[in-house]
Amino acid sequence: MIVETFVVLALITFFAFKGASRLRHLWQLFRLMGENKFNVPMPISRLGALDVASVIALMALKYIYSFLGLLPKPQPDADGVHILLPEVTAIAKLRVTNRDERRFDLAAGGPGKDKSRRDNRIMFLPALVNPMLSLLLANRNCPVLPFGCVNTQNSFEVHDPTIARDAAALREDNCVVMAYFGGPERKGRRVKRGMEFDIRIVVIKFDSRGHGDAVMEQVITILAYLPASAKPKFRPAEASNDEPRVAWTGTRRNKVSLGLLSPRDWAAVCKDYNPIHMLRPMAMLFGFPGTIAHGNHVLAVATQQLLTASDTDDERFDDMRCKMIYSEAPFVLKVVFKRPMVLPLDLDVEYGLVDGGGLGLRVAGGGKEYLAAWMT
């Protein structure tokens, strides 16, 4: 009887302590989301299910704050085009595990190795640090209501391709991730459908002497929908096209096929459980015909297919493909998402050569272009 009593008391004590620990953790996260500059209390790649659920709940809480008038509002800039946004900065550590790699390979549809059997995952690191975006959008100093926001374009500046392709060298004790929203350098831009704004994420690796170098810099452009009456009013301007000229081959070489449940595989890597990717009713509530794919998920599948793509009829393509995959020189990958990719999808991938050097790829189907990317 004494033994049974001791066991029961031990279990009660354990669960009470664990519950209290969880509550303290949630309270800490809630407090952090009220600060303009905060340190994430765990490696950003190690957010658990409770952490993700808490971040989603904190995002939902912002709608209550907005209804009560407690959420800051974007202020129109004097130029009548830009929107002033409060500055929010987040800092976190990063720890990469084999489980992360397996999850990425499952989502990207391949073993994550090139023909030389070396680890090669171009979009792996951007996916791992993506939770920094969610934390900034959940922050109560950020005036953006996050549900329904869409990623319109991204820019990845890879300074160290070796580490970016094989991020296993990044550990909690040698890597820091920094994320920035708003401030004088990152004003919002009034566009036809609402406001576009940028979030900058930098991954820094430190050596044994404490010297840090940027491995990758990422700029994520987000569209937040605004009513037509919101100020500043949208003013049509001359259309500008910054996209490079690409000589597309006209041949569909690969396909990106994703089912209704595919976003769950990608969300397991990037922790982006935005309901427009997960729930059809919520996606339709925000004006989409159905659940839509993560843009970076489609890009990851298409770029991983580059590892085995070849063109015996065009040596220039094969040379440029190998340069992008194997080169140790820094490169820039830019992607523009042209239209929502509604699930399920079965789209073609086409490659091309960029004028001035570089490799282009686009995802298309039914005569429509959904995604275009360039590696230069």
mmCIF file of C-alpha atoms in Angstrom:
data_model
loop_
_atom_site.group_PDB
_atom_site.id
_atom_site.type_symbol
_atom_site.label_atom_id
_atom_site.label_comp_id
_atom_site.label_asym_id
_atom_site.label_seq_id
_atom_site.Cartn_x
_atom_site.Cartn_y
_atom_site.Cartn_z
ATOM 1 C CA MET A 1 0.000 0.000 0.000
ATOM 2 C CA ILE A 2 2.833 2.350 0.832
ATOM 3 C CA VAL A 3 4.473 1.665 -2.530
ATOM 4 C CA GLU A 4 1.240 2.312 -4.455
ATOM 5 C CA THR A 5 0.668 5.550 -2.547
ATOM 6 C CA PHE A 6 4.211 6.673 -3.267
ATOM 7 C CA VAL A 7 3.794 5.926 -6.995
ATOM 8 C CA VAL A 8 0.494 7.839 -7.179
ATOM 9 C CA LEU A 9 1.969 10.834 -5.357
ATOM 10 C CA ALA A 10 5.008 10.740 -7.624
ATOM 11 C CA LEU A 11 2.803 10.738 -10.734
ATOM 12 C CA ILE A 12 0.662 13.589 -9.403
ATOM 13 C CA THR A 13 3.784 15.587 -8.576
ATOM 14 C CA PHE A 14 5.281 14.880 -12.014
ATOM 15 C CA PHE A 15 2.205 15.949 -13.980
ATOM 16 C CA ALA A 16 1.625 18.960 -11.735
ATOM 17 C CA PHE A 17 5.224 20.071 -12.254
ATOM 18 C CA LYS A 18 5.018 19.396 -15.989
ATOM 19 C CA GLY A 19 1.737 21.307 -16.250
ATOM 20 C CA ALA A 20 3.133 24.224 -14.265
ATOM 21 C CA SER A 21 6.232 24.210 -16.461
ATOM 22 C CA ARG A 22 4.064 24.332 -19.588
ATOM 23 C CA LEU A 23 2.028 27.208 -18.193
ATOM 24 C CA ARG A 24 5.196 29.146 -17.388
ATOM 25 C CA HIS A 25 6.410 28.485 -20.919
ATOM 26 C CA LEU A 26 3.143 29.736 -22.437
ATOM 27 C CA TRP A 27 3.155 32.807 -20.220
ATOM 28 C CA GLN A 28 6.731 33.556 -21.273
ATOM 29 C CA LEU A 29 5.766 33.252 -24.939
ATOM 30 C CA PHE A 30 2.763 35.540 -24.401
ATOM 31 C CA ARG A 31 4.978 38.176 -22.773
ATOM 32 C CA LEU A 32 7.577 37.934 -25.545
ATOM 33 C CA MET A 33 4.904 38.637 -28.154
ATOM 34 C CA GLY A 34 4.381 42.027 -26.524
ATOM 35 C CA GLU A 35 8.018 43.118 -26.863
ATOM 36 C CA ASN A 36 9.550 44.963 -29.819
ATOM 37 C CA LYS A 37 12.796 43.014 -29.485
ATOM 38 C CA PHE A 38 12.845 39.515 -28.060
ATOM 39 C CA ASN A 39 14.952 36.381 -27.780
ATOM 40 C CA VAL A 40 13.203 33.121 -28.602
ATOM 41 C CA PRO A 41 13.693 30.814 -25.575
ATOM 42 C CA MET A 42 14.411 27.698 -27.662
ATOM 43 C CA PRO A 43 16.117 26.929 -30.989
ATOM 44 C CA ILE A 44 13.749 28.112 -33.706
ATOM 45 C CA SER A 45 13.857 24.716 -35.415
ATOM 46 C CA ARG A 46 12.800 22.959 -32.218
ATOM 47 C CA LEU A 47 9.327 24.403 -31.773
ATOM 48 C CA GLY A 48 7.028 21.638 -30.569
ATOM 49 C CA ALA A 49 3.335 21.040 -31.182
ATOM 50 C CA LEU A 50 2.368 23.072 -28.111
ATOM 51 C CA ASP A 51 4.602 25.952 -29.223
ATOM 52 C CA VAL A 52 3.068 25.972 -32.708
ATOM 53 C CA ALA A 53 -0.459 25.814 -31.281
ATOM 54 C CA SER A 54 0.416 28.664 -28.914
ATOM 55 C CA VAL A 55 1.728 30.832 -31.761
ATOM 56 C CA ILE A 56 -1.468 30.217 -33.756
ATOM 57 C CA ALA A 57 -3.534 31.125 -30.673
ATOM 58 C CA LEU A 58 -1.494 34.310 -30.224
ATOM 59 C CA MET A 59 -2.143 35.181 -33.862
ATOM 60 C CA ALA A 60 -5.872 34.723 -33.256
ATOM 61 C CA LEU A 61 -5.594 36.842 -30.108
ATOM 62 C CA LYS A 62 -4.469 39.769 -32.264
ATOM 63 C CA TYR A 63 -7.939 39.883 -33.824
ATOM 64 C CA ILE A 64 -9.426 40.459 -30.362
ATOM 65 C CA TYR A 65 -6.822 43.147 -29.697
ATOM 66 C CA SER A 66 -7.732 44.741 -33.029
ATOM 67 C CA PHE A 67 -11.455 44.656 -32.222
ATOM 68 C CA LEU A 68 -10.778 46.323 -28.863
ATOM 69 C CA GLY A 69 -8.561 48.947 -30.496
ATOM 70 C CA LEU A 70 -5.444 47.714 -28.681
ATOM 71 C CA LEU A 71 -3.475 46.741 -31.780
ATOM 72 C CA PRO A 72 -1.299 49.434 -33.385
ATOM 73 C CA LYS A 73 -2.444 50.538 -36.823
ATOM 74 C CA PRO A 74 -0.249 51.059 -39.892
ATOM 75 C CA GLN A 75 0.302 54.758 -40.470
ATOM 76 C CA PRO A 76 0.443 56.252 -43.979
ATOM 77 C CA ASP A 77 3.773 57.799 -44.888
ATOM 78 C CA ALA A 78 3.959 61.394 -46.060
ATOM 79 C CA ASP A 79 4.795 60.270 -49.607
ATOM 80 C CA GLY A 80 1.310 58.797 -50.025
ATOM 81 C CA VAL A 81 2.699 55.455 -51.198
ATOM 82 C CA HIS A 82 4.454 53.815 -48.268
ATOM 83 C CA ILE A 83 3.127 52.737 -44.887
ATOM 84 C CA LEU A 84 5.009 53.224 -41.626
ATOM 85 C CA LEU A 85 5.380 50.041 -39.590
ATOM 86 C CA PRO A 86 6.776 49.657 -36.052
ATOM 87 C CA GLU A 87 10.092 47.852 -35.865
ATOM 88 C CA VAL A 88 10.114 44.345 -34.379
ATOM 89 C CA THR A 89 13.237 42.183 -34.067
ATOM 90 C CA ALA A 90 13.568 38.531 -33.045
ATOM 91 C CA ILE A 91 16.701 36.530 -32.233
ATOM 92 C CA ALA A 92 16.937 32.751 -31.936
ATOM 93 C CA LYS A 93 19.370 29.880 -32.093
ATOM 94 C CA LEU A 94 19.190 27.052 -34.610
ATOM 95 C CA ARG A 95 19.769 23.340 -34.174
ATOM 96 C CA VAL A 96 19.523 20.935 -37.109
ATOM 97 C CA THR A 97 18.822 17.223 -36.680
ATOM 98 C CA ASN A 98 18.531 14.200 -38.943
ATOM 99 C CA ARG A 99 14.805 14.230 -38.270
ATOM 100 C CA ASP A 100 14.580 17.681 -39.861
ATOM 101 C CA GLU A 101 16.317 16.339 -42.953
ATOM 102 C CA ARG A 102 13.979 13.356 -43.190
ATOM 103 C CA ARG A 103 10.938 15.603 -42.896
ATOM 104 C CA PHE A 104 12.257 17.857 -45.644
ATOM 105 C CA ASP A 105 12.976 14.909 -47.933
ATOM 106 C CA LEU A 106 9.460 13.571 -47.378
ATOM 107 C CA ALA A 107 7.904 16.932 -48.247
ATOM 108 C CA ALA A 108 10.208 17.651 -51.200
ATOM 109 C CA GLY A 109 9.734 14.201 -52.688
ATOM 110 C CA GLY A 110 13.351 13.091 -52.861
ATOM 111 C CA PRO A 111 16.303 11.740 -50.894
ATOM 112 C CA GLY A 112 17.984 15.159 -50.668
ATOM 113 C CA LYS A 113 21.151 13.932 -52.362
ATOM 114 C CA ASP A 114 22.681 14.785 -55.718
ATOM 115 C CA LYS A 115 24.213 12.356 -58.217
ATOM 116 C CA SER A 116 27.418 12.326 -56.163
ATOM 117 C CA ARG A 117 25.376 11.164 -53.137
ATOM 118 C CA ARG A 118 26.151 14.379 -51.281
ATOM 119 C CA ASP A 119 23.498 16.100 -49.192
ATOM 120 C CA ASN A 120 21.992 18.832 -51.317
ATOM 121 C CA ARG A 121 18.877 20.645 -50.102
ATOM 122 C CA ILE A 122 18.664 24.175 -51.472
ATOM 123 C CA MET A 123 15.412 25.107 -49.695
ATOM 124 C CA PHE A 124 16.105 23.264 -46.440
ATOM 125 C CA LEU A 125 17.578 26.158 -44.469
ATOM 126 C CA PRO A 126 14.869 28.679 -45.505
ATOM 127 C CA ALA A 127 12.245 26.185 -44.358
ATOM 128 C CA LEU A 128 13.895 25.650 -40.967
ATOM 129 C CA VAL A 129 14.045 29.357 -40.113
ATOM 130 C CA ASN A 130 10.524 30.098 -41.388
ATOM 131 C CA PRO A 131 9.025 30.036 -37.834
ATOM 132 C CA MET A 132 10.723 33.408 -37.292
ATOM 133 C CA LEU A 133 8.176 34.801 -39.743
ATOM 134 C CA SER A 134 5.302 33.334 -37.724
ATOM 135 C CA LEU A 135 6.639 34.774 -34.472
ATOM 136 C CA LEU A 136 6.950 38.265 -35.943
ATOM 137 C CA LEU A 137 3.403 38.096 -37.307
ATOM 138 C CA ALA A 138 2.141 36.875 -33.915
ATOM 139 C CA ASN A 139 3.829 39.795 -32.150
ATOM 140 C CA ARG A 140 1.324 42.346 -30.863
ATOM 141 C CA ASN A 141 3.522 45.268 -31.945
ATOM 142 C CA CYS A 142 3.110 44.105 -35.541
ATOM 143 C CA PRO A 143 -0.129 45.661 -36.864
ATOM 144 C CA VAL A 144 -0.681 42.953 -39.484
ATOM 145 C CA LEU A 145 -3.547 40.505 -38.968
ATOM 146 C CA PRO A 146 -1.825 37.321 -40.158
ATOM 147 C CA PHE A 147 -4.583 34.940 -41.259
ATOM 148 C CA GLY A 148 -5.180 35.283 -44.981
ATOM 149 C CA CYS A 149 -1.805 36.891 -45.702
ATOM 150 C CA VAL A 150 0.000 35.413 -48.697
ATOM 151 C CA ASN A 151 3.660 35.169 -49.647
ATOM 152 C CA THR A 152 4.114 36.923 -53.022
ATOM 153 C CA GLN A 153 7.868 36.703 -53.553
ATOM 154 C CA ASN A 154 11.116 35.723 -51.856
ATOM 155 C CA SER A 155 14.786 36.445 -52.288
ATOM 156 C CA PHE A 156 17.465 34.108 -50.921
ATOM 157 C CA GLU A 157 21.040 35.382 -50.903
ATOM 158 C CA VAL A 158 23.222 32.355 -50.194
ATOM 159 C CA HIS A 159 26.686 33.395 -49.003
ATOM 160 C CA ASP A 160 27.928 29.901 -48.120
ATOM 161 C CA PRO A 161 26.342 27.350 -50.479
ATOM 162 C CA THR A 162 28.116 24.403 -48.836
ATOM 163 C CA ILE A 163 26.425 24.986 -45.487
ATOM 164 C CA ALA A 164 23.153 26.071 -47.071
ATOM 165 C CA ARG A 165 22.903 22.779 -48.971
ATOM 166 C CA ASP A 166 23.957 20.674 -45.994
ATOM 167 C CA ALA A 167 22.804 22.519 -42.882
ATOM 168 C CA ALA A 168 23.818 19.709 -40.507
ATOM 169 C CA ALA A 169 26.863 21.799 -39.536
ATOM 170 C CA LEU A 170 24.572 24.390 -37.951
ATOM 171 C CA ARG A 171 24.192 23.706 -34.248
ATOM 172 C CA GLU A 172 22.678 25.529 -31.324
ATOM 173 C CA ASP A 173 26.090 26.637 -30.073
ATOM 174 C CA ASN A 174 27.390 28.078 -33.358
ATOM 175 C CA CYS A 175 24.405 29.583 -35.153
ATOM 176 C CA VAL A 176 22.086 32.555 -34.614
ATOM 177 C CA VAL A 177 19.007 33.535 -36.608
ATOM 178 C CA MET A 178 17.842 37.154 -36.661
ATOM 179 C CA ALA A 179 14.547 38.396 -38.105
ATOM 180 C CA TYR A 180 13.419 41.968 -38.777
ATOM 181 C CA PHE A 181 10.019 43.542 -39.445
ATOM 182 C CA GLY A 182 9.166 47.182 -40.100
ATOM 183 C CA GLY A 183 11.200 50.215 -39.153
ATOM 184 C CA PRO A 184 12.508 52.949 -41.474
ATOM 185 C CA GLU A 185 14.262 50.424 -43.745
ATOM 186 C CA ARG A 186 11.236 48.180 -44.242
ATOM 187 C CA LYS A 187 8.191 50.331 -44.870
ATOM 188 C CA GLY A 188 5.000 48.805 -46.175
ATOM 189 C CA ARG A 189 4.013 49.473 -49.790
ATOM 190 C CA ARG A 190 0.444 50.247 -50.841
ATOM 191 C CA VAL A 191 -0.574 47.988 -53.699
ATOM 192 C CA LYS A 192 -3.871 47.356 -55.423
ATOM 193 C CA ARG A 193 -4.971 44.512 -53.160
ATOM 194 C CA GLY A 194 -3.614 45.872 -49.889
ATOM 195 C CA MET A 195 -0.153 46.267 -48.372
ATOM 196 C CA GLU A 196 3.060 44.494 -49.231
ATOM 197 C CA PHE A 197 5.795 44.356 -46.619
ATOM 198 C CA ASP A 198 9.119 42.585 -46.177
ATOM 199 C CA ILE A 199 10.524 40.438 -43.403
ATOM 200 C CA ARG A 200 14.285 39.916 -43.440
ATOM 201 C CA ILE A 201 15.851 36.809 -41.918
ATOM 202 C CA VAL A 202 19.621 36.363 -41.526
ATOM 203 C CA VAL A 203 21.379 33.127 -40.538
ATOM 204 C CA ILE A 204 24.808 33.704 -38.947
ATOM 205 C CA LYS A 205 27.355 30.969 -38.222
ATOM 206 C CA PHE A 206 30.114 31.554 -35.668
ATOM 207 C CA ASP A 207 33.548 29.961 -35.685
ATOM 208 C CA SER A 208 35.525 28.794 -32.652
ATOM 209 C CA ARG A 209 36.892 32.319 -32.115
ATOM 210 C CA GLY A 210 33.430 33.840 -31.982
ATOM 211 C CA HIS A 211 33.602 35.450 -35.418
ATOM 212 C CA GLY A 212 30.274 35.322 -37.231
ATOM 213 C CA ASP A 213 29.526 35.307 -40.956
ATOM 214 C CA ALA A 214 26.152 35.339 -42.668
ATOM 215 C CA VAL A 215 25.371 31.990 -44.274
ATOM 216 C CA MET A 216 22.101 33.114 -45.843
ATOM 217 C CA GLU A 217 19.923 36.213 -46.007
ATOM 218 C CA GLN A 218 16.278 35.894 -46.901
ATOM 219 C CA VAL A 219 13.726 38.584 -47.709
ATOM 220 C CA ILE A 220 10.114 37.393 -47.544
ATOM 221 C CA THR A 221 7.514 39.620 -49.183
ATOM 222 C CA ILE A 222 4.001 39.292 -47.772
ATOM 223 C CA LEU A 223 0.702 40.678 -49.036
ATOM 224 C CA ALA A 224 -1.822 41.689 -46.379
ATOM 225 C CA TYR A 225 -5.240 42.506 -47.758
ATOM 226 C CA LEU A 226 -6.674 45.935 -46.940
ATOM 227 C CA PRO A 227 -10.044 47.504 -47.735
ATOM 228 C CA ALA A 228 -10.039 49.874 -50.701
ATOM 229 C CA SER A 229 -10.764 52.761 -48.318
ATOM 230 C CA ALA A 230 -7.589 52.183 -46.274
ATOM 231 C CA LYS A 231 -5.021 54.968 -46.384
ATOM 232 C CA PRO A 232 -2.908 55.682 -48.228
ATOM 233 C CA LYS A 233 -5.193 55.065 -51.184
ATOM 234 C CA PHE A 234 -3.831 52.926 -53.970
ATOM 235 C CA ARG A 235 -2.494 55.016 -56.828
ATOM 236 C CA PRO A 236 -1.900 53.178 -60.107
ATOM 237 C CA ALA A 237 1.604 53.673 -61.411
ATOM 238 C CA GLU A 238 3.494 52.569 -64.457
ATOM 239 C CA ALA A 239 4.042 48.847 -64.325
ATOM 240 C CA SER A 240 7.644 47.901 -63.654
ATOM 241 C CA ASN A 241 9.015 44.482 -64.439
ATOM 242 C CA ASP A 242 12.213 43.551 -62.622
ATOM 243 C CA GLU A 243 12.145 39.977 -63.851
ATOM 244 C CA PRO A 244 15.180 38.995 -65.941
ATOM 245 C CA ARG A 245 14.829 37.770 -69.481
ATOM 246 C CA VAL A 246 14.834 33.985 -69.630
ATOM 247 C CA ALA A 247 15.154 31.801 -72.720
ATOM 248 C CA TRP A 248 12.684 29.092 -71.752
ATOM 249 C CA THR A 249 13.233 25.728 -73.384
ATOM 250 C CA GLY A 250 9.545 25.127 -74.059
ATOM 251 C CA THR A 251 9.920 21.561 -72.801
ATOM 252 C CA ARG A 252 8.145 20.375 -69.651
ATOM 253 C CA ARG A 253 10.820 18.316 -67.901
ATOM 254 C CA ASN A 254 9.318 17.526 -64.516
ATOM 255 C CA LYS A 255 6.075 17.807 -62.594
ATOM 256 C CA VAL A 256 5.052 19.081 -59.185
ATOM 257 C CA SER A 257 2.176 16.993 -57.876
ATOM 258 C CA LEU A 258 0.742 17.763 -54.442
ATOM 259 C CA GLY A 259 -2.358 16.397 -52.754
ATOM 260 C CA LEU A 260 -4.763 17.914 -50.273
ATOM 261 C CA LEU A 261 -2.693 16.684 -47.318
ATOM 262 C CA SER A 262 0.714 17.692 -48.724
ATOM 263 C CA PRO A 263 0.810 20.999 -46.788
ATOM 264 C CA ARG A 264 0.995 18.986 -43.573
ATOM 265 C CA ASP A 265 4.315 17.482 -44.662
ATOM 266 C CA TRP A 266 5.759 20.909 -45.455
ATOM 267 C CA ALA A 267 4.334 22.468 -42.295
ATOM 268 C CA ALA A 268 6.131 19.781 -40.274
ATOM 269 C CA VAL A 269 9.367 21.356 -41.548
ATOM 270 C CA CYS A 270 8.552 25.076 -41.631
ATOM 271 C CA LYS A 271 5.857 25.199 -38.891
ATOM 272 C CA ASP A 272 3.554 27.298 -41.115
ATOM 273 C CA TYR A 273 0.061 26.093 -40.234
ATOM 274 C CA ASN A 274 -1.758 29.077 -41.727
ATOM 275 C CA PRO A 275 -5.368 27.866 -42.111
ATOM 276 C CA ILE A 276 -5.448 28.826 -45.815
ATOM 277 C CA HIS A 277 -3.058 25.879 -46.315
ATOM 278 C CA MET A 278 -4.804 23.473 -43.957
ATOM 279 C CA LEU A 279 -8.564 24.010 -44.029
ATOM 280 C CA ARG A 280 -10.695 24.472 -47.136
ATOM 281 C CA PRO A 281 -13.469 26.432 -45.322
ATOM 282 C CA MET A 282 -10.909 28.880 -43.911
ATOM 283 C CA ALA A 283 -9.231 29.276 -47.301
ATOM 284 C CA MET A 284 -12.604 30.012 -48.895
ATOM 285 C CA LEU A 285 -13.371 32.480 -46.104
ATOM 286 C CA PHE A 286 -10.343 34.491 -47.254
ATOM 287 C CA GLY A 287 -11.408 34.379 -50.904
ATOM 288 C CA PHE A 288 -9.551 31.337 -52.230
ATOM 289 C CA PRO A 289 -11.356 28.571 -54.151
ATOM 290 C CA GLY A 290 -9.770 25.933 -51.916
ATOM 291 C CA THR A 291 -6.742 25.192 -49.768
ATOM 292 C CA ILE A 292 -3.586 26.505 -51.396
ATOM 293 C CA ALA A 293 -0.075 25.101 -51.439
ATOM 294 C CA HIS A 294 2.832 26.746 -49.638
ATOM 295 C CA GLY A 295 4.751 28.611 -52.331
ATOM 296 C CA ASN A 296 8.129 27.553 -50.949
ATOM 297 C CA HIS A 297 6.942 23.940 -50.883
ATOM 298 C CA VAL A 298 6.343 24.007 -54.637
ATOM 299 C CA LEU A 299 9.706 25.742 -55.120
ATOM 300 C CA ALA A 300 11.457 23.133 -52.963
ATOM 301 C CA VAL A 301 10.035 20.264 -55.016
ATOM 302 C CA ALA A 302 11.050 21.974 -58.276
ATOM 303 C CA THR A 303 14.587 22.807 -57.110
ATOM 304 C CA GLN A 304 15.184 19.310 -55.724
ATOM 305 C CA GLN A 305 14.296 17.937 -59.143
ATOM 306 C CA LEU A 306 17.259 19.913 -60.499
ATOM 307 C CA LEU A 307 19.521 17.366 -58.813
ATOM 308 C CA THR A 308 18.604 14.749 -61.403
ATOM 309 C CA ALA A 309 17.435 16.886 -64.337
ATOM 310 C CA SER A 310 19.528 16.791 -67.498
ATOM 311 C CA ASP A 311 19.342 17.984 -71.062
ATOM 312 C CA THR A 312 21.383 16.041 -73.579
ATOM 313 C CA ASP A 313 20.236 18.413 -76.315
ATOM 314 C CA ASP A 314 21.442 21.573 -74.601
ATOM 315 C CA GLU A 315 24.853 21.432 -72.952
ATOM 316 C CA ARG A 316 24.461 25.025 -71.753
ATOM 317 C CA PHE A 317 21.534 23.995 -69.558
ATOM 318 C CA ASP A 318 23.451 21.087 -68.055
ATOM 319 C CA ASP A 319 26.493 23.287 -67.422
ATOM 320 C CA MET A 320 24.399 25.950 -65.711
ATOM 321 C CA ARG A 321 22.477 23.341 -63.703
ATOM 322 C CA CYS A 322 25.736 21.856 -62.417
ATOM 323 C CA LYS A 323 27.073 25.320 -61.636
ATOM 324 C CA MET A 324 24.032 26.106 -59.521
ATOM 325 C CA ILE A 325 24.063 22.746 -57.732
ATOM 326 C CA TYR A 326 27.768 22.171 -57.118
ATOM 327 C CA SER A 327 29.366 25.622 -57.132
ATOM 328 C CA GLU A 328 30.776 26.913 -53.862
ATOM 329 C CA ALA A 329 30.434 30.511 -55.049
ATOM 330 C CA PRO A 330 27.620 32.600 -53.511
ATOM 331 C CA PHE A 331 24.397 32.828 -55.490
ATOM 332 C CA VAL A 332 21.000 34.495 -55.318
ATOM 333 C CA LEU A 333 17.685 32.698 -55.754
ATOM 334 C CA LYS A 334 14.623 34.844 -56.395
ATOM 335 C CA VAL A 335 11.075 33.588 -56.763
ATOM 336 C CA VAL A 336 7.803 35.287 -57.649
ATOM 337 C CA PHE A 337 4.484 33.598 -56.945
ATOM 338 C CA LYS A 338 2.158 34.649 -59.763
ATOM 339 C CA ARG A 339 -1.130 33.160 -58.543
ATOM 340 C CA PRO A 340 -2.409 30.880 -55.763
ATOM 341 C CA MET A 341 -1.783 27.182 -56.355
ATOM 342 C CA VAL A 342 -4.993 25.444 -55.333
ATOM 343 C CA LEU A 343 -4.766 21.853 -54.123
ATOM 344 C CA PRO A 344 -4.681 19.207 -55.394
ATOM 345 C CA LEU A 345 -2.295 20.291 -58.137
ATOM 346 C CA ASP A 346 -0.354 18.683 -60.960
ATOM 347 C CA LEU A 347 1.822 21.303 -62.651
ATOM 348 C CA ASP A 348 4.695 21.236 -65.128
ATOM 349 C CA VAL A 349 8.237 22.443 -64.439
ATOM 350 C CA GLU A 350 10.186 24.133 -67.211
ATOM 351 C CA TYR A 351 13.775 25.349 -67.135
ATOM 352 C CA GLY A 352 15.589 28.072 -69.025
ATOM 353 C CA LEU A 353 18.761 30.150 -69.232
ATOM 354 C CA VAL A 354 18.839 33.676 -67.818
ATOM 355 C CA ASP A 355 20.308 36.410 -69.982
ATOM 356 C CA GLY A 356 23.693 37.325 -68.559
ATOM 357 C CA GLY A 357 24.092 33.973 -66.813
ATOM 358 C CA GLY A 358 21.932 31.980 -64.485
ATOM 359 C CA LEU A 359 19.261 29.325 -64.444
ATOM 360 C CA GLY A 360 15.522 29.915 -64.485
ATOM 361 C CA LEU A 361 12.628 27.633 -63.671
ATOM 362 C CA ARG A 362 8.907 28.115 -63.784
ATOM 363 C CA VAL A 363 5.893 26.109 -62.730
ATOM 364 C CA ALA A 364 2.924 26.269 -65.072
ATOM 365 C CA GLY A 365 -0.230 24.469 -66.077
ATOM 366 C CA GLY A 366 -3.338 25.057 -68.148
ATOM 367 C CA GLY A 367 -1.655 27.906 -69.988
ATOM 368 C CA LYS A 368 -0.996 29.800 -66.740
ATOM 369 C CA GLU A 369 2.285 30.533 -64.991
ATOM 370 C CA TYR A 370 2.123 30.025 -61.229
ATOM 371 C CA LEU A 371 5.723 30.461 -60.129
ATOM 372 C CA ALA A 372 8.913 31.796 -61.690
ATOM 373 C CA ALA A 373 12.380 31.623 -60.118
ATOM 374 C CA TRP A 374 15.926 32.592 -61.068
ATOM 375 C CA MET A 375 19.287 31.464 -59.705
ATOM 376 C CA THR A 376 22.088 33.876 -60.590
#
